[in-house]
Short mmCIF file of C-alpha atoms in Angstrom, two decimals:
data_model
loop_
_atom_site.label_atom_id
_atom_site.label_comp_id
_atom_site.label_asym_id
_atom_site.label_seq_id
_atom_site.Cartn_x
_atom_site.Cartn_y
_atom_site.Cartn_z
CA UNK A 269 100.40 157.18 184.36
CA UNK A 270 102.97 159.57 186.47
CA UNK A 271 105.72 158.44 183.55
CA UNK A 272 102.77 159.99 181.00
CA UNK A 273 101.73 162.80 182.72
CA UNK A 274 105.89 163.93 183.39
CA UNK A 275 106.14 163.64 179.68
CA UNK A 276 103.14 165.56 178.53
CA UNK A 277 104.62 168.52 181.79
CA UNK A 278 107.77 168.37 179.71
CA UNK A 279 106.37 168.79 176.31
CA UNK A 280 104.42 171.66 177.52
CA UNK A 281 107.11 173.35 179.39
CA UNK A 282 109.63 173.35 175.76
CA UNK A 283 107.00 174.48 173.59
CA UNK A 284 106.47 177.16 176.11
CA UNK A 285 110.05 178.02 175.95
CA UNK A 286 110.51 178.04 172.51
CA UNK A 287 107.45 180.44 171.84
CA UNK A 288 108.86 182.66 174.56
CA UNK A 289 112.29 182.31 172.80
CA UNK A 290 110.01 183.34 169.05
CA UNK A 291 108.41 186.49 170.97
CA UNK A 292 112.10 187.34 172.51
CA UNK A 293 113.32 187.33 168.97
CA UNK A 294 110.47 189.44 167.57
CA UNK A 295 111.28 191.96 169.51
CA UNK A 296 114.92 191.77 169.14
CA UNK A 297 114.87 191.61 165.36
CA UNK A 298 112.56 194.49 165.01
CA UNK A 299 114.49 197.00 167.57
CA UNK A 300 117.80 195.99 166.24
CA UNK A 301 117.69 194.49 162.95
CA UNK A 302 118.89 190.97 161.48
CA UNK A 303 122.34 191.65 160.71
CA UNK A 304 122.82 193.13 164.28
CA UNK A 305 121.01 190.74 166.46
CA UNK A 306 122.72 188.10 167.93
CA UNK A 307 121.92 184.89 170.01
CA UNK A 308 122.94 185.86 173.38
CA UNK A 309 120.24 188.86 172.90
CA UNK A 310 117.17 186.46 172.33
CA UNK A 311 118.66 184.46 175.08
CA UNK A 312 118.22 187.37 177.07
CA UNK A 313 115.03 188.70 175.94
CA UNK A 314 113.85 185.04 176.63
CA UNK A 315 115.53 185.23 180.43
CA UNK A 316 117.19 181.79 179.13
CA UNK A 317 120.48 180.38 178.73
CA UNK A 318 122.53 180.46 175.59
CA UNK A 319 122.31 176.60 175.40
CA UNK A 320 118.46 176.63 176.15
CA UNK A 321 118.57 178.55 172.69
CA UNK A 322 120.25 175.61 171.17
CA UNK A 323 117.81 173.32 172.12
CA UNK A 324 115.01 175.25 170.29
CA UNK A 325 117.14 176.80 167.00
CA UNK A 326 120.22 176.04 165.43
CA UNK A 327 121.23 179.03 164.13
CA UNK A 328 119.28 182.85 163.91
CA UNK A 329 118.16 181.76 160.33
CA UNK A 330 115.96 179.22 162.11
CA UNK A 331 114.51 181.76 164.43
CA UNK A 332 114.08 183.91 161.55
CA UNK A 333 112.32 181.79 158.82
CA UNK A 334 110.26 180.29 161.81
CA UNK A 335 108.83 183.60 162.56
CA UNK A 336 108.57 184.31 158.84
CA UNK A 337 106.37 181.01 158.57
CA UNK A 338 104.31 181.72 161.77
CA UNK A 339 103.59 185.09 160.07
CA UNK A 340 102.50 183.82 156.84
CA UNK A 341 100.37 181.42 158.29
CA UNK A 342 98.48 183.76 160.49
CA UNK A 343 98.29 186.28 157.84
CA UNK A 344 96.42 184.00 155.30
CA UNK A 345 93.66 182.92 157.77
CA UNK A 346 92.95 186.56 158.68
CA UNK A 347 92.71 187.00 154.73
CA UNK A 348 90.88 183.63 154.06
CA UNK A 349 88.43 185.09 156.89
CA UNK A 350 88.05 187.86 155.44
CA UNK A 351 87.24 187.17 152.20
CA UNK A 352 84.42 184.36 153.15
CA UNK A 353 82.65 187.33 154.65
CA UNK A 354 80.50 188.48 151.28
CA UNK A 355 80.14 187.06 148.05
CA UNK A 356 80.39 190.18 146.07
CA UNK A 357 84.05 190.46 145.44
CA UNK A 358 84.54 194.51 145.51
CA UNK A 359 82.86 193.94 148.91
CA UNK A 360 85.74 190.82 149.62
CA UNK A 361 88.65 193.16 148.36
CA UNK A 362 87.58 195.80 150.36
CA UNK A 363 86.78 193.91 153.51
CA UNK A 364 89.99 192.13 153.75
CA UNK A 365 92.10 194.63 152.64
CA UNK A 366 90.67 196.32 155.97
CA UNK A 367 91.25 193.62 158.05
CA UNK A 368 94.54 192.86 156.96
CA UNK A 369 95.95 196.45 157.47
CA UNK A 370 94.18 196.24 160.72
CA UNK A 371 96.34 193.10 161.71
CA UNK A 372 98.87 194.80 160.28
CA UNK A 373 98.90 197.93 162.32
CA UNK A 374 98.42 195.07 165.47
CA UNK A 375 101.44 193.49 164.81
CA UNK A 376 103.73 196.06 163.78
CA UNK A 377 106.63 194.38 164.64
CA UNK A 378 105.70 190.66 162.66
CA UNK A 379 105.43 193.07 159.63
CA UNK A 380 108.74 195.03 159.86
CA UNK A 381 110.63 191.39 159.96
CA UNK A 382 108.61 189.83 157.22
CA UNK A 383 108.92 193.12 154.71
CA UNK A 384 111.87 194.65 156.16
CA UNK A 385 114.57 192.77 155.45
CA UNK A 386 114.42 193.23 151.28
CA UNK A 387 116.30 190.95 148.49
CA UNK A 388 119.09 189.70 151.49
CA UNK A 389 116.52 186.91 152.47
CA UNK A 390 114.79 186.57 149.32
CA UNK A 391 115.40 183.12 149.16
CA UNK A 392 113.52 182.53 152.88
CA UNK A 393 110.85 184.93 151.76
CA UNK A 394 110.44 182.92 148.36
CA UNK A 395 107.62 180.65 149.37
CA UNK A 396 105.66 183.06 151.47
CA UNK A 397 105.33 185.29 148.41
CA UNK A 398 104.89 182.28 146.37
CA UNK A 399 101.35 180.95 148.28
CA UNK A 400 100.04 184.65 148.81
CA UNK A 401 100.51 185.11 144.98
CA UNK A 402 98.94 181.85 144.24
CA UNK A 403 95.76 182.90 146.55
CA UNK A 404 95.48 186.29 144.68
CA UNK A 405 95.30 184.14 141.61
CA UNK A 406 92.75 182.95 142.09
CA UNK A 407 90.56 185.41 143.75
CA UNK A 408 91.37 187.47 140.29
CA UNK A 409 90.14 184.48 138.93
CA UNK A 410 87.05 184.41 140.95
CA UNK A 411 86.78 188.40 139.90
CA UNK A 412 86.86 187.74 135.97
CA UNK A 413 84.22 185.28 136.22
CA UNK A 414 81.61 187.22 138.10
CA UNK A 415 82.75 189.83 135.47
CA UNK A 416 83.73 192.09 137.53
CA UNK A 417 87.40 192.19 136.50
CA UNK A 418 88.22 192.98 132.77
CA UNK A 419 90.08 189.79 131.36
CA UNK A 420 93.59 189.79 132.16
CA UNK A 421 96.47 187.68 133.23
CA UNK A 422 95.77 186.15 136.90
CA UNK A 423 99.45 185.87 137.25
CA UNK A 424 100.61 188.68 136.24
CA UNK A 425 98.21 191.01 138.12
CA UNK A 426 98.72 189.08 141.69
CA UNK A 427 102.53 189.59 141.41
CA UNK A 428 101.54 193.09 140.82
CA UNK A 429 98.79 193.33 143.41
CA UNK A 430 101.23 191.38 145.80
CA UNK A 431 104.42 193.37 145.03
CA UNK A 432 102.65 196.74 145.53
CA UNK A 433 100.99 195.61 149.02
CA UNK A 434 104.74 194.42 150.26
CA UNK A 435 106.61 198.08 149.24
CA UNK A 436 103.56 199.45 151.14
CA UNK A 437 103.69 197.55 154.02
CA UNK A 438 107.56 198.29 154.26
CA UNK A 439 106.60 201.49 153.84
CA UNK A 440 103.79 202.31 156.83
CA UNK A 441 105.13 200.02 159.22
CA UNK A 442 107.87 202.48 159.87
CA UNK A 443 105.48 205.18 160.82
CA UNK A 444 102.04 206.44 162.55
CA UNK A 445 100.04 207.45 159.52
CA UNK A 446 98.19 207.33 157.75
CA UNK A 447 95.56 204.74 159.81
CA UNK A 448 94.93 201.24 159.05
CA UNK A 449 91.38 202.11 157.48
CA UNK A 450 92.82 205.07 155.13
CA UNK A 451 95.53 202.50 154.09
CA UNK A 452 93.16 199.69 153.45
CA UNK A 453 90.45 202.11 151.61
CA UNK A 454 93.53 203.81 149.11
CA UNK A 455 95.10 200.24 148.23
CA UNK A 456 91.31 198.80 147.33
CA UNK A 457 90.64 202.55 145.31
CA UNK A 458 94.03 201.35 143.88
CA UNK A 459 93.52 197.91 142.92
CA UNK A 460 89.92 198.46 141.96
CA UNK A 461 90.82 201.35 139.87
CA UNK A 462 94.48 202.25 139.19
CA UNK A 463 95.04 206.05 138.36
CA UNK A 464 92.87 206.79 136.24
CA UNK A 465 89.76 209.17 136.52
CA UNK A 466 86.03 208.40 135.82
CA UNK A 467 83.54 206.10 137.19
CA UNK A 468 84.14 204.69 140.54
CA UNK A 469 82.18 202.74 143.09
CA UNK A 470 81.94 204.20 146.34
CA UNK A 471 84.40 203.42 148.92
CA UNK A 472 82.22 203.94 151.61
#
């Protein structure tokens, strides 16, 4: 039982090291930038030794694709929660394209490492893209059979829909404005209605 419970002390004690050793290179990678950052500074965001580093990560890549995964997984429950809120899909779009700016402007820092780093980790990035696109799909999907999208190609307009939220994203993380709700109500009057005028449901 003592030989168990030393085990399960252990277990704890590395998993909280390596999520200290994740937030240490958060912060790190959005203050200084990938190509900058280097080992000994998560080490010593993390308070830990060089070699406790290489216990937890092989190489900054790790670090970097791990956060990158972490991110995409949190990011698509807040959005899967968000969109099982109403039935009525302008309602969904609008409702999680509120919550997710709102996440967004929480974790500032998650979203400047995920969008920040542009084409030179497009190969990491790849599959993130790949299962947000995927979900978009099919909510477009979803949107053309209530008849409430006009018939078009669900591929085509979630790489759209996804490509314009990441240049955004890149784009307001950087500064103060506009708010999380003015961002979330322009990208839905966006996606809902492009550029053109005439009739419009209310945004309110």
């Amino acid at each position: 039982m003592s030989a168990v419970t030393n085990i399960n002390r252990y277990q704890r004690r590395r998993e909280r090291t390596k999520r200290e050793i994740l937030v240490a290179a958060q912060k790190v990678l959005a203050t200084k930038g990938y190509h900058d950052m280097k080992i000994v500074d998560i080490a010593t965001a993390a308070d830990v030794g060089v070699g406790t580093f290489y216990v937890h990560f092989a190489t900054k890549d790790a670090v970097f694709l791990e956060l990158v995964e972490q991110t995409a997984r949190t990011v698509k429950t807040v959005i899967d929660q968000a969109w099982e809120q109403d039935y009525d899909v302008i309602d969904k779009v609008r409702t999680t394209n509120r919550c997710l700016f709102a996440f967004a402007q929480d974790h500032r820092e998650l979203f400047k490492i995920v969008f920040g780093h542009g084409n030179a980790f497009h190969e990491m990035l790849r599959q993130f893209y790949t299962m947000f696109t995927h979900d978009v799909a099919e909510r477009v999907r979803e949107g053309m059979t209530q008849k409430v999208y006009r018939p078009v190609n669900p591929d085509i307009a979630a790489n759209a829909l996804v490509g314009m939220f990441a240049q955004l994203v890149s784009w307001w993380v950087e500064r103060e404005t506009p708010s999380a709700e003015e961002m979330a109500d322009e990208m839905t009057a966006f996606m809902l209605h492009g550029l053109t005028c005439g009739p419009s449901r209310s945004m309110s």
